[in-house]
């Protein structure tokens, strides 16, 4: 096998010479490598995600993107509380976490009232921050 392990290290010509099995093998090796690197996971928040103060996220801005059947929440979506009050999500995954023009909210996102999203109803869509890489611009920036 080529000493360049990951597909991202290969030129287009080198990739075209690989068999399907070699491509799959390299993809799996890269995934295994990334899973073992020290990182912190941030699940994407969804419609129905909960906050510290008992609020529920109402994902209404982007009604096209779902994870495990739940609409993803975006910065600007509202959280509603039992007493009927609301507060908007003000931080999310930053510039690199934008889908169809909407910044995805994540577990850890803050609200205008100081509350914070603490869970998600899905576990398939996550953002990973690796210890050896810079934090993406705007990630959980609520200032």
Short mmCIF file of N, CA and C in Angstrom, two decimals:
data_model
loop_
_atom_site.label_atom_id
_atom_site.label_comp_id
_atom_site.label_asym_id
_atom_site.label_seq_id
_atom_site.Cartn_x
_atom_site.Cartn_y
_atom_site.Cartn_z
N UNK A 1 0.84 -1.18 0.00
CA UNK A 1 0.00 0.00 0.00
C UNK A 1 0.89 1.25 0.00
N UNK A 2 0.44 2.27 -0.66
CA UNK A 2 1.13 3.55 -0.72
C UNK A 2 1.36 4.07 0.70
N UNK A 3 2.57 4.63 1.01
CA UNK A 3 2.82 5.14 2.36
C UNK A 3 1.89 6.30 2.74
N UNK A 4 1.29 6.94 1.77
CA UNK A 4 0.29 7.97 2.05
C UNK A 4 -1.00 7.22 2.39
N UNK A 5 -1.40 7.27 3.65
CA UNK A 5 -2.50 6.43 4.10
C UNK A 5 -3.87 6.99 3.74
N UNK A 6 -4.06 8.30 3.88
CA UNK A 6 -5.39 8.88 3.73
C UNK A 6 -5.63 9.37 2.31
N UNK A 7 -6.88 9.30 1.90
CA UNK A 7 -7.25 9.75 0.56
C UNK A 7 -6.91 11.22 0.37
N UNK A 8 -7.05 12.01 1.42
CA UNK A 8 -6.78 13.44 1.32
C UNK A 8 -5.31 13.73 1.02
N UNK A 9 -4.43 12.75 1.22
CA UNK A 9 -3.01 12.92 0.96
C UNK A 9 -2.65 12.57 -0.49
N UNK A 10 -3.59 12.02 -1.22
CA UNK A 10 -3.32 11.55 -2.57
C UNK A 10 -3.78 12.55 -3.62
N UNK A 11 -3.11 12.52 -4.75
CA UNK A 11 -3.56 13.34 -5.87
C UNK A 11 -4.77 12.66 -6.51
N UNK A 12 -5.45 13.38 -7.36
CA UNK A 12 -6.60 12.80 -8.06
C UNK A 12 -6.16 11.61 -8.92
N UNK A 13 -5.00 11.73 -9.57
CA UNK A 13 -4.49 10.62 -10.39
C UNK A 13 -4.22 9.38 -9.54
N UNK A 14 -3.65 9.57 -8.33
CA UNK A 14 -3.37 8.43 -7.46
C UNK A 14 -4.67 7.77 -7.00
N UNK A 15 -5.67 8.56 -6.73
CA UNK A 15 -6.96 8.01 -6.30
C UNK A 15 -7.60 7.21 -7.41
N UNK A 16 -7.52 7.69 -8.63
CA UNK A 16 -8.12 6.99 -9.77
C UNK A 16 -7.48 5.62 -10.02
N UNK A 17 -6.27 5.42 -9.55
CA UNK A 17 -5.59 4.14 -9.72
C UNK A 17 -5.97 3.12 -8.65
N UNK A 18 -6.66 3.55 -7.60
CA UNK A 18 -7.03 2.65 -6.51
C UNK A 18 -8.25 1.81 -6.88
N UNK A 19 -8.30 0.62 -6.33
CA UNK A 19 -9.50 -0.20 -6.48
C UNK A 19 -10.54 0.27 -5.47
N UNK A 20 -11.76 -0.15 -5.65
CA UNK A 20 -12.83 0.19 -4.70
C UNK A 20 -12.48 -0.31 -3.31
N UNK A 21 -11.95 -1.52 -3.23
CA UNK A 21 -11.56 -2.07 -1.92
C UNK A 21 -10.47 -1.24 -1.25
N UNK A 22 -9.51 -0.75 -2.02
CA UNK A 22 -8.44 0.09 -1.46
C UNK A 22 -9.01 1.42 -0.95
N UNK A 23 -9.95 1.98 -1.68
CA UNK A 23 -10.58 3.23 -1.25
C UNK A 23 -11.33 3.01 0.06
N UNK A 24 -12.10 1.94 0.14
CA UNK A 24 -12.85 1.63 1.36
C UNK A 24 -11.89 1.40 2.52
N UNK A 25 -10.81 0.68 2.29
CA UNK A 25 -9.80 0.41 3.32
C UNK A 25 -9.20 1.71 3.86
N UNK A 26 -8.87 2.62 2.96
CA UNK A 26 -8.29 3.90 3.37
C UNK A 26 -9.32 4.77 4.11
N UNK A 27 -10.55 4.75 3.66
CA UNK A 27 -11.59 5.52 4.37
C UNK A 27 -11.76 4.99 5.79
N UNK A 28 -11.77 3.68 5.94
CA UNK A 28 -11.92 3.08 7.27
C UNK A 28 -10.71 3.40 8.15
N UNK A 29 -9.52 3.36 7.59
CA UNK A 29 -8.31 3.67 8.35
C UNK A 29 -8.33 5.13 8.83
N UNK A 30 -8.77 6.02 7.95
CA UNK A 30 -8.84 7.43 8.33
C UNK A 30 -9.90 7.64 9.42
N UNK A 31 -11.04 6.97 9.29
CA UNK A 31 -12.09 7.09 10.31
C UNK A 31 -11.60 6.55 11.65
N UNK A 32 -10.93 5.41 11.64
CA UNK A 32 -10.39 4.84 12.87
C UNK A 32 -9.38 5.79 13.52
N UNK A 33 -8.52 6.37 12.70
CA UNK A 33 -7.52 7.33 13.19
C UNK A 33 -8.20 8.53 13.85
N UNK A 34 -9.20 9.10 13.18
CA UNK A 34 -9.89 10.28 13.70
C UNK A 34 -10.67 9.95 14.97
N UNK A 35 -11.24 8.76 15.06
CA UNK A 35 -11.97 8.37 16.26
C UNK A 35 -11.06 8.23 17.47
N UNK A 36 -9.80 7.91 17.25
CA UNK A 36 -8.86 7.72 18.36
C UNK A 36 -8.17 9.00 18.79
N UNK A 37 -8.20 10.03 17.95
CA UNK A 37 -7.58 11.30 18.31
C UNK A 37 -8.38 11.95 19.44
N UNK A 38 -7.72 12.59 20.41
CA UNK A 38 -8.45 13.28 21.47
C UNK A 38 -9.35 14.37 20.90
N UNK A 39 -10.61 14.32 21.28
CA UNK A 39 -11.57 15.30 20.77
C UNK A 39 -12.75 15.43 21.74
N UNK A 40 -13.50 16.48 21.54
CA UNK A 40 -14.74 16.69 22.29
C UNK A 40 -15.87 16.74 21.28
N UNK A 41 -16.98 16.05 21.60
CA UNK A 41 -18.13 16.01 20.71
C UNK A 41 -19.19 17.02 21.13
N UNK A 42 -19.82 17.62 20.13
CA UNK A 42 -20.94 18.52 20.35
C UNK A 42 -22.06 18.07 19.43
N UNK A 43 -23.11 17.49 20.01
CA UNK A 43 -24.25 17.05 19.21
C UNK A 43 -25.03 18.25 18.69
N UNK A 44 -25.51 18.13 17.47
CA UNK A 44 -26.39 19.17 16.92
C UNK A 44 -27.70 19.15 17.71
N UNK A 45 -28.18 20.33 18.05
CA UNK A 45 -29.45 20.45 18.76
C UNK A 45 -30.59 20.26 17.76
N UNK A 46 -31.71 19.80 18.26
CA UNK A 46 -32.87 19.53 17.41
C UNK A 46 -34.13 20.16 18.00
N UNK A 47 -35.17 20.11 17.20
CA UNK A 47 -36.49 20.46 17.71
C UNK A 47 -36.77 19.55 18.90
N UNK A 48 -37.11 20.13 20.04
CA UNK A 48 -37.39 19.35 21.24
C UNK A 48 -36.21 19.18 22.18
N UNK A 49 -35.01 19.67 21.79
CA UNK A 49 -33.88 19.62 22.71
C UNK A 49 -34.21 20.43 23.96
N UNK A 50 -33.59 20.06 25.08
CA UNK A 50 -33.88 20.72 26.36
C UNK A 50 -32.77 21.68 26.76
N UNK A 51 -33.14 22.62 27.63
CA UNK A 51 -32.18 23.57 28.18
C UNK A 51 -32.06 23.35 29.69
N UNK A 52 -31.02 23.96 30.29
CA UNK A 52 -30.79 23.86 31.73
C UNK A 52 -32.00 24.30 32.54
N UNK A 53 -32.66 25.34 32.05
CA UNK A 53 -33.78 25.92 32.81
C UNK A 53 -35.14 25.37 32.39
N UNK A 54 -35.15 24.22 31.72
CA UNK A 54 -36.41 23.55 31.41
C UNK A 54 -37.09 23.96 30.13
N UNK A 55 -36.41 24.73 29.29
CA UNK A 55 -37.01 25.13 28.02
C UNK A 55 -36.89 24.03 26.97
N UNK A 56 -37.72 24.14 25.94
CA UNK A 56 -37.67 23.22 24.80
C UNK A 56 -37.40 24.01 23.53
N UNK A 57 -36.44 23.52 22.74
CA UNK A 57 -36.09 24.17 21.48
C UNK A 57 -37.22 23.97 20.48
N UNK A 58 -37.56 25.05 19.80
CA UNK A 58 -38.55 25.00 18.73
C UNK A 58 -37.82 25.35 17.43
N UNK A 59 -37.38 24.31 16.71
CA UNK A 59 -36.64 24.50 15.47
C UNK A 59 -37.62 24.91 14.38
N UNK A 60 -37.53 26.17 13.94
CA UNK A 60 -38.50 26.65 12.96
C UNK A 60 -37.87 27.37 11.77
N UNK A 61 -36.61 27.74 11.86
CA UNK A 61 -36.00 28.50 10.77
C UNK A 61 -35.68 27.64 9.56
N UNK A 62 -35.10 26.47 9.78
CA UNK A 62 -34.72 25.59 8.68
C UNK A 62 -35.53 24.31 8.79
N UNK A 63 -36.55 24.20 7.98
CA UNK A 63 -37.44 23.04 8.02
C UNK A 63 -37.10 22.03 6.92
N UNK A 64 -35.82 21.97 6.53
CA UNK A 64 -35.45 21.02 5.48
C UNK A 64 -34.41 20.00 5.94
N UNK A 65 -33.67 20.30 7.00
CA UNK A 65 -32.58 19.41 7.40
C UNK A 65 -32.96 18.68 8.69
N UNK A 66 -32.91 17.33 8.62
CA UNK A 66 -33.26 16.51 9.78
C UNK A 66 -32.10 15.58 10.13
N UNK A 67 -32.08 15.17 11.39
CA UNK A 67 -31.17 14.13 11.87
C UNK A 67 -32.01 13.18 12.70
N UNK A 68 -32.02 11.93 12.31
CA UNK A 68 -32.80 10.89 12.99
C UNK A 68 -34.27 11.30 13.14
N UNK A 69 -34.79 12.00 12.13
CA UNK A 69 -36.20 12.37 12.11
C UNK A 69 -36.54 13.69 12.77
N UNK A 70 -35.56 14.38 13.34
CA UNK A 70 -35.80 15.65 14.02
C UNK A 70 -35.17 16.79 13.23
N UNK A 71 -35.89 17.90 13.12
CA UNK A 71 -35.32 19.08 12.46
C UNK A 71 -34.17 19.61 13.30
N UNK A 72 -33.09 20.01 12.60
CA UNK A 72 -31.96 20.61 13.31
C UNK A 72 -32.32 22.03 13.72
N UNK A 73 -31.86 22.40 14.91
CA UNK A 73 -32.08 23.76 15.41
C UNK A 73 -30.98 24.68 14.88
N UNK A 74 -31.30 25.94 14.73
CA UNK A 74 -30.37 26.93 14.20
C UNK A 74 -30.28 28.12 15.15
N UNK A 75 -29.16 28.83 15.04
CA UNK A 75 -29.05 30.10 15.76
C UNK A 75 -30.19 30.98 15.28
N UNK A 76 -30.91 31.58 16.21
CA UNK A 76 -32.08 32.40 15.88
C UNK A 76 -33.39 31.70 16.19
N UNK A 77 -33.36 30.36 16.27
CA UNK A 77 -34.57 29.63 16.68
C UNK A 77 -34.90 29.98 18.13
N UNK A 78 -36.15 29.75 18.49
CA UNK A 78 -36.60 30.08 19.84
C UNK A 78 -36.69 28.84 20.73
N UNK A 79 -36.54 29.11 22.01
CA UNK A 79 -36.79 28.12 23.05
C UNK A 79 -38.00 28.62 23.80
N UNK A 80 -38.93 27.72 24.08
CA UNK A 80 -40.14 28.10 24.81
C UNK A 80 -40.11 27.43 26.18
N UNK A 81 -40.57 28.19 27.16
CA UNK A 81 -40.59 27.72 28.55
C UNK A 81 -42.02 27.43 28.98
N UNK A 82 -42.13 26.69 30.07
CA UNK A 82 -43.44 26.27 30.58
C UNK A 82 -44.37 27.45 30.85
N UNK A 83 -43.79 28.59 31.26
CA UNK A 83 -44.62 29.76 31.57
C UNK A 83 -45.00 30.56 30.32
N UNK A 84 -44.57 30.08 29.14
CA UNK A 84 -44.92 30.74 27.88
C UNK A 84 -43.88 31.73 27.39
N UNK A 85 -42.86 32.03 28.18
CA UNK A 85 -41.82 32.95 27.73
C UNK A 85 -40.92 32.24 26.72
N UNK A 86 -40.21 33.05 25.94
CA UNK A 86 -39.31 32.50 24.93
C UNK A 86 -37.97 33.22 24.99
N UNK A 87 -36.97 32.59 24.41
CA UNK A 87 -35.64 33.19 24.28
C UNK A 87 -35.01 32.61 23.03
N UNK A 88 -34.22 33.42 22.33
CA UNK A 88 -33.60 32.98 21.08
C UNK A 88 -32.21 32.39 21.33
N UNK A 89 -31.87 31.40 20.49
CA UNK A 89 -30.54 30.81 20.50
C UNK A 89 -29.57 31.82 19.88
N UNK A 90 -28.45 32.10 20.57
CA UNK A 90 -27.52 33.13 20.09
C UNK A 90 -26.14 32.59 19.71
N UNK A 91 -25.87 31.31 19.93
CA UNK A 91 -24.57 30.76 19.53
C UNK A 91 -24.75 29.36 18.99
N UNK A 92 -23.76 28.96 18.18
CA UNK A 92 -23.85 27.64 17.57
C UNK A 92 -22.51 27.15 17.09
N UNK A 93 -22.52 26.39 16.00
CA UNK A 93 -21.32 25.73 15.49
C UNK A 93 -20.40 26.65 14.69
N UNK A 94 -20.74 27.91 14.56
CA UNK A 94 -19.87 28.86 13.87
C UNK A 94 -19.92 28.72 12.36
N UNK A 95 -18.96 29.37 11.71
CA UNK A 95 -18.94 29.42 10.24
C UNK A 95 -18.86 28.04 9.59
N UNK A 96 -18.12 27.13 10.18
CA UNK A 96 -17.97 25.80 9.59
C UNK A 96 -19.17 24.91 9.86
N UNK A 97 -20.09 25.37 10.69
CA UNK A 97 -21.27 24.59 11.01
C UNK A 97 -22.53 25.21 10.45
N UNK A 98 -22.44 25.68 9.22
CA UNK A 98 -23.58 26.32 8.56
C UNK A 98 -24.12 25.39 7.49
N UNK A 99 -25.42 25.17 7.52
CA UNK A 99 -26.08 24.32 6.52
C UNK A 99 -27.19 25.13 5.87
N UNK A 100 -27.12 25.23 4.55
CA UNK A 100 -28.12 25.99 3.77
C UNK A 100 -28.31 27.40 4.32
N UNK A 101 -27.21 28.01 4.77
CA UNK A 101 -27.25 29.38 5.25
C UNK A 101 -27.64 29.54 6.70
N UNK A 102 -27.89 28.45 7.40
CA UNK A 102 -28.28 28.51 8.81
C UNK A 102 -27.18 27.91 9.68
N UNK A 103 -26.75 28.66 10.71
CA UNK A 103 -25.76 28.15 11.64
C UNK A 103 -26.43 27.16 12.58
N UNK A 104 -25.91 25.94 12.63
CA UNK A 104 -26.49 24.88 13.44
C UNK A 104 -26.24 25.15 14.91
N UNK A 105 -27.29 25.00 15.73
CA UNK A 105 -27.16 25.09 17.19
C UNK A 105 -26.67 23.74 17.69
N UNK A 106 -25.90 23.75 18.77
CA UNK A 106 -25.35 22.51 19.32
C UNK A 106 -25.60 22.47 20.83
N UNK A 107 -25.44 21.28 21.40
CA UNK A 107 -25.48 21.17 22.85
C UNK A 107 -24.35 22.05 23.36
N UNK A 108 -24.68 23.00 24.22
CA UNK A 108 -23.74 24.01 24.68
C UNK A 108 -24.07 25.40 24.15
N UNK A 109 -24.95 25.47 23.15
CA UNK A 109 -25.37 26.78 22.62
C UNK A 109 -26.06 27.57 23.71
N UNK A 110 -25.83 28.88 23.69
CA UNK A 110 -26.44 29.79 24.67
C UNK A 110 -27.65 30.48 24.07
N UNK A 111 -28.49 30.97 25.00
CA UNK A 111 -29.69 31.71 24.64
C UNK A 111 -29.55 33.15 25.12
N UNK A 112 -30.40 34.02 24.59
CA UNK A 112 -30.38 35.43 24.99
C UNK A 112 -30.51 35.61 26.50
N UNK A 113 -31.28 34.76 27.13
CA UNK A 113 -31.54 34.90 28.57
C UNK A 113 -30.47 34.23 29.44
N UNK A 114 -29.38 33.73 28.84
CA UNK A 114 -28.30 33.10 29.58
C UNK A 114 -28.44 31.60 29.75
N UNK A 115 -29.58 31.04 29.36
CA UNK A 115 -29.81 29.61 29.45
C UNK A 115 -28.90 28.90 28.43
N UNK A 116 -28.84 27.57 28.50
CA UNK A 116 -27.96 26.79 27.64
C UNK A 116 -28.64 25.48 27.24
N UNK A 117 -28.46 25.09 25.98
CA UNK A 117 -28.98 23.80 25.51
C UNK A 117 -28.12 22.69 26.12
N UNK A 118 -28.79 21.70 26.73
CA UNK A 118 -28.04 20.65 27.44
C UNK A 118 -28.19 19.26 26.84
N UNK A 119 -29.10 19.06 25.90
CA UNK A 119 -29.20 17.74 25.27
C UNK A 119 -29.81 17.84 23.88
N UNK A 120 -29.75 16.72 23.18
CA UNK A 120 -30.30 16.63 21.83
C UNK A 120 -31.08 15.34 21.73
N UNK A 121 -32.07 15.32 20.87
CA UNK A 121 -32.87 14.11 20.67
C UNK A 121 -32.26 13.19 19.61
N UNK A 122 -31.09 13.54 19.09
CA UNK A 122 -30.43 12.70 18.09
C UNK A 122 -28.97 12.53 18.49
N UNK A 123 -28.34 11.50 17.94
CA UNK A 123 -26.93 11.27 18.26
C UNK A 123 -26.08 11.02 17.00
N UNK A 124 -26.66 11.21 15.83
CA UNK A 124 -25.94 10.92 14.59
C UNK A 124 -25.16 12.12 14.05
N UNK A 125 -25.61 13.32 14.34
CA UNK A 125 -25.02 14.53 13.77
C UNK A 125 -24.24 15.24 14.87
N UNK A 126 -22.92 15.22 14.73
CA UNK A 126 -22.09 15.84 15.76
C UNK A 126 -20.97 16.64 15.14
N UNK A 127 -20.50 17.60 15.90
CA UNK A 127 -19.32 18.37 15.54
C UNK A 127 -18.22 17.92 16.49
N UNK A 128 -17.03 17.75 15.96
CA UNK A 128 -15.91 17.33 16.79
C UNK A 128 -14.86 18.43 16.81
N UNK A 129 -14.40 18.75 18.00
CA UNK A 129 -13.28 19.66 18.16
C UNK A 129 -12.08 18.84 18.59
N UNK A 130 -11.06 18.80 17.74
CA UNK A 130 -9.86 18.03 18.04
C UNK A 130 -8.88 18.90 18.81
N UNK A 131 -8.23 18.31 19.79
CA UNK A 131 -7.32 19.04 20.68
C UNK A 131 -6.15 19.67 19.94
N UNK A 132 -5.75 19.10 18.80
CA UNK A 132 -4.60 19.63 18.07
C UNK A 132 -4.99 20.58 16.94
N UNK A 133 -6.24 21.00 16.91
CA UNK A 133 -6.70 21.91 15.85
C UNK A 133 -7.34 23.15 16.47
N UNK A 134 -7.34 24.21 15.69
CA UNK A 134 -7.97 25.46 16.15
C UNK A 134 -9.49 25.28 16.24
N UNK A 135 -10.08 26.00 17.19
CA UNK A 135 -11.53 26.02 17.30
C UNK A 135 -12.06 26.80 16.10
N UNK A 136 -13.07 26.26 15.40
CA UNK A 136 -13.60 26.98 14.23
C UNK A 136 -14.11 28.38 14.61
N UNK A 137 -13.93 29.30 13.71
CA UNK A 137 -14.35 30.68 13.94
C UNK A 137 -15.84 30.74 14.28
N UNK A 138 -16.15 31.37 15.39
CA UNK A 138 -17.54 31.56 15.82
C UNK A 138 -18.14 30.41 16.59
N UNK A 139 -17.38 29.32 16.81
CA UNK A 139 -17.93 28.17 17.50
C UNK A 139 -18.29 28.53 18.95
N UNK A 140 -19.59 28.39 19.28
CA UNK A 140 -20.14 28.72 20.60
C UNK A 140 -19.76 30.11 21.06
N UNK A 141 -19.58 31.03 20.11
CA UNK A 141 -19.29 32.42 20.43
C UNK A 141 -20.60 33.15 20.64
N UNK A 142 -20.87 33.51 21.87
CA UNK A 142 -22.13 34.16 22.19
C UNK A 142 -21.94 35.59 22.70
N UNK A 143 -20.77 36.15 22.43
CA UNK A 143 -20.51 37.53 22.88
C UNK A 143 -21.10 38.52 21.90
#
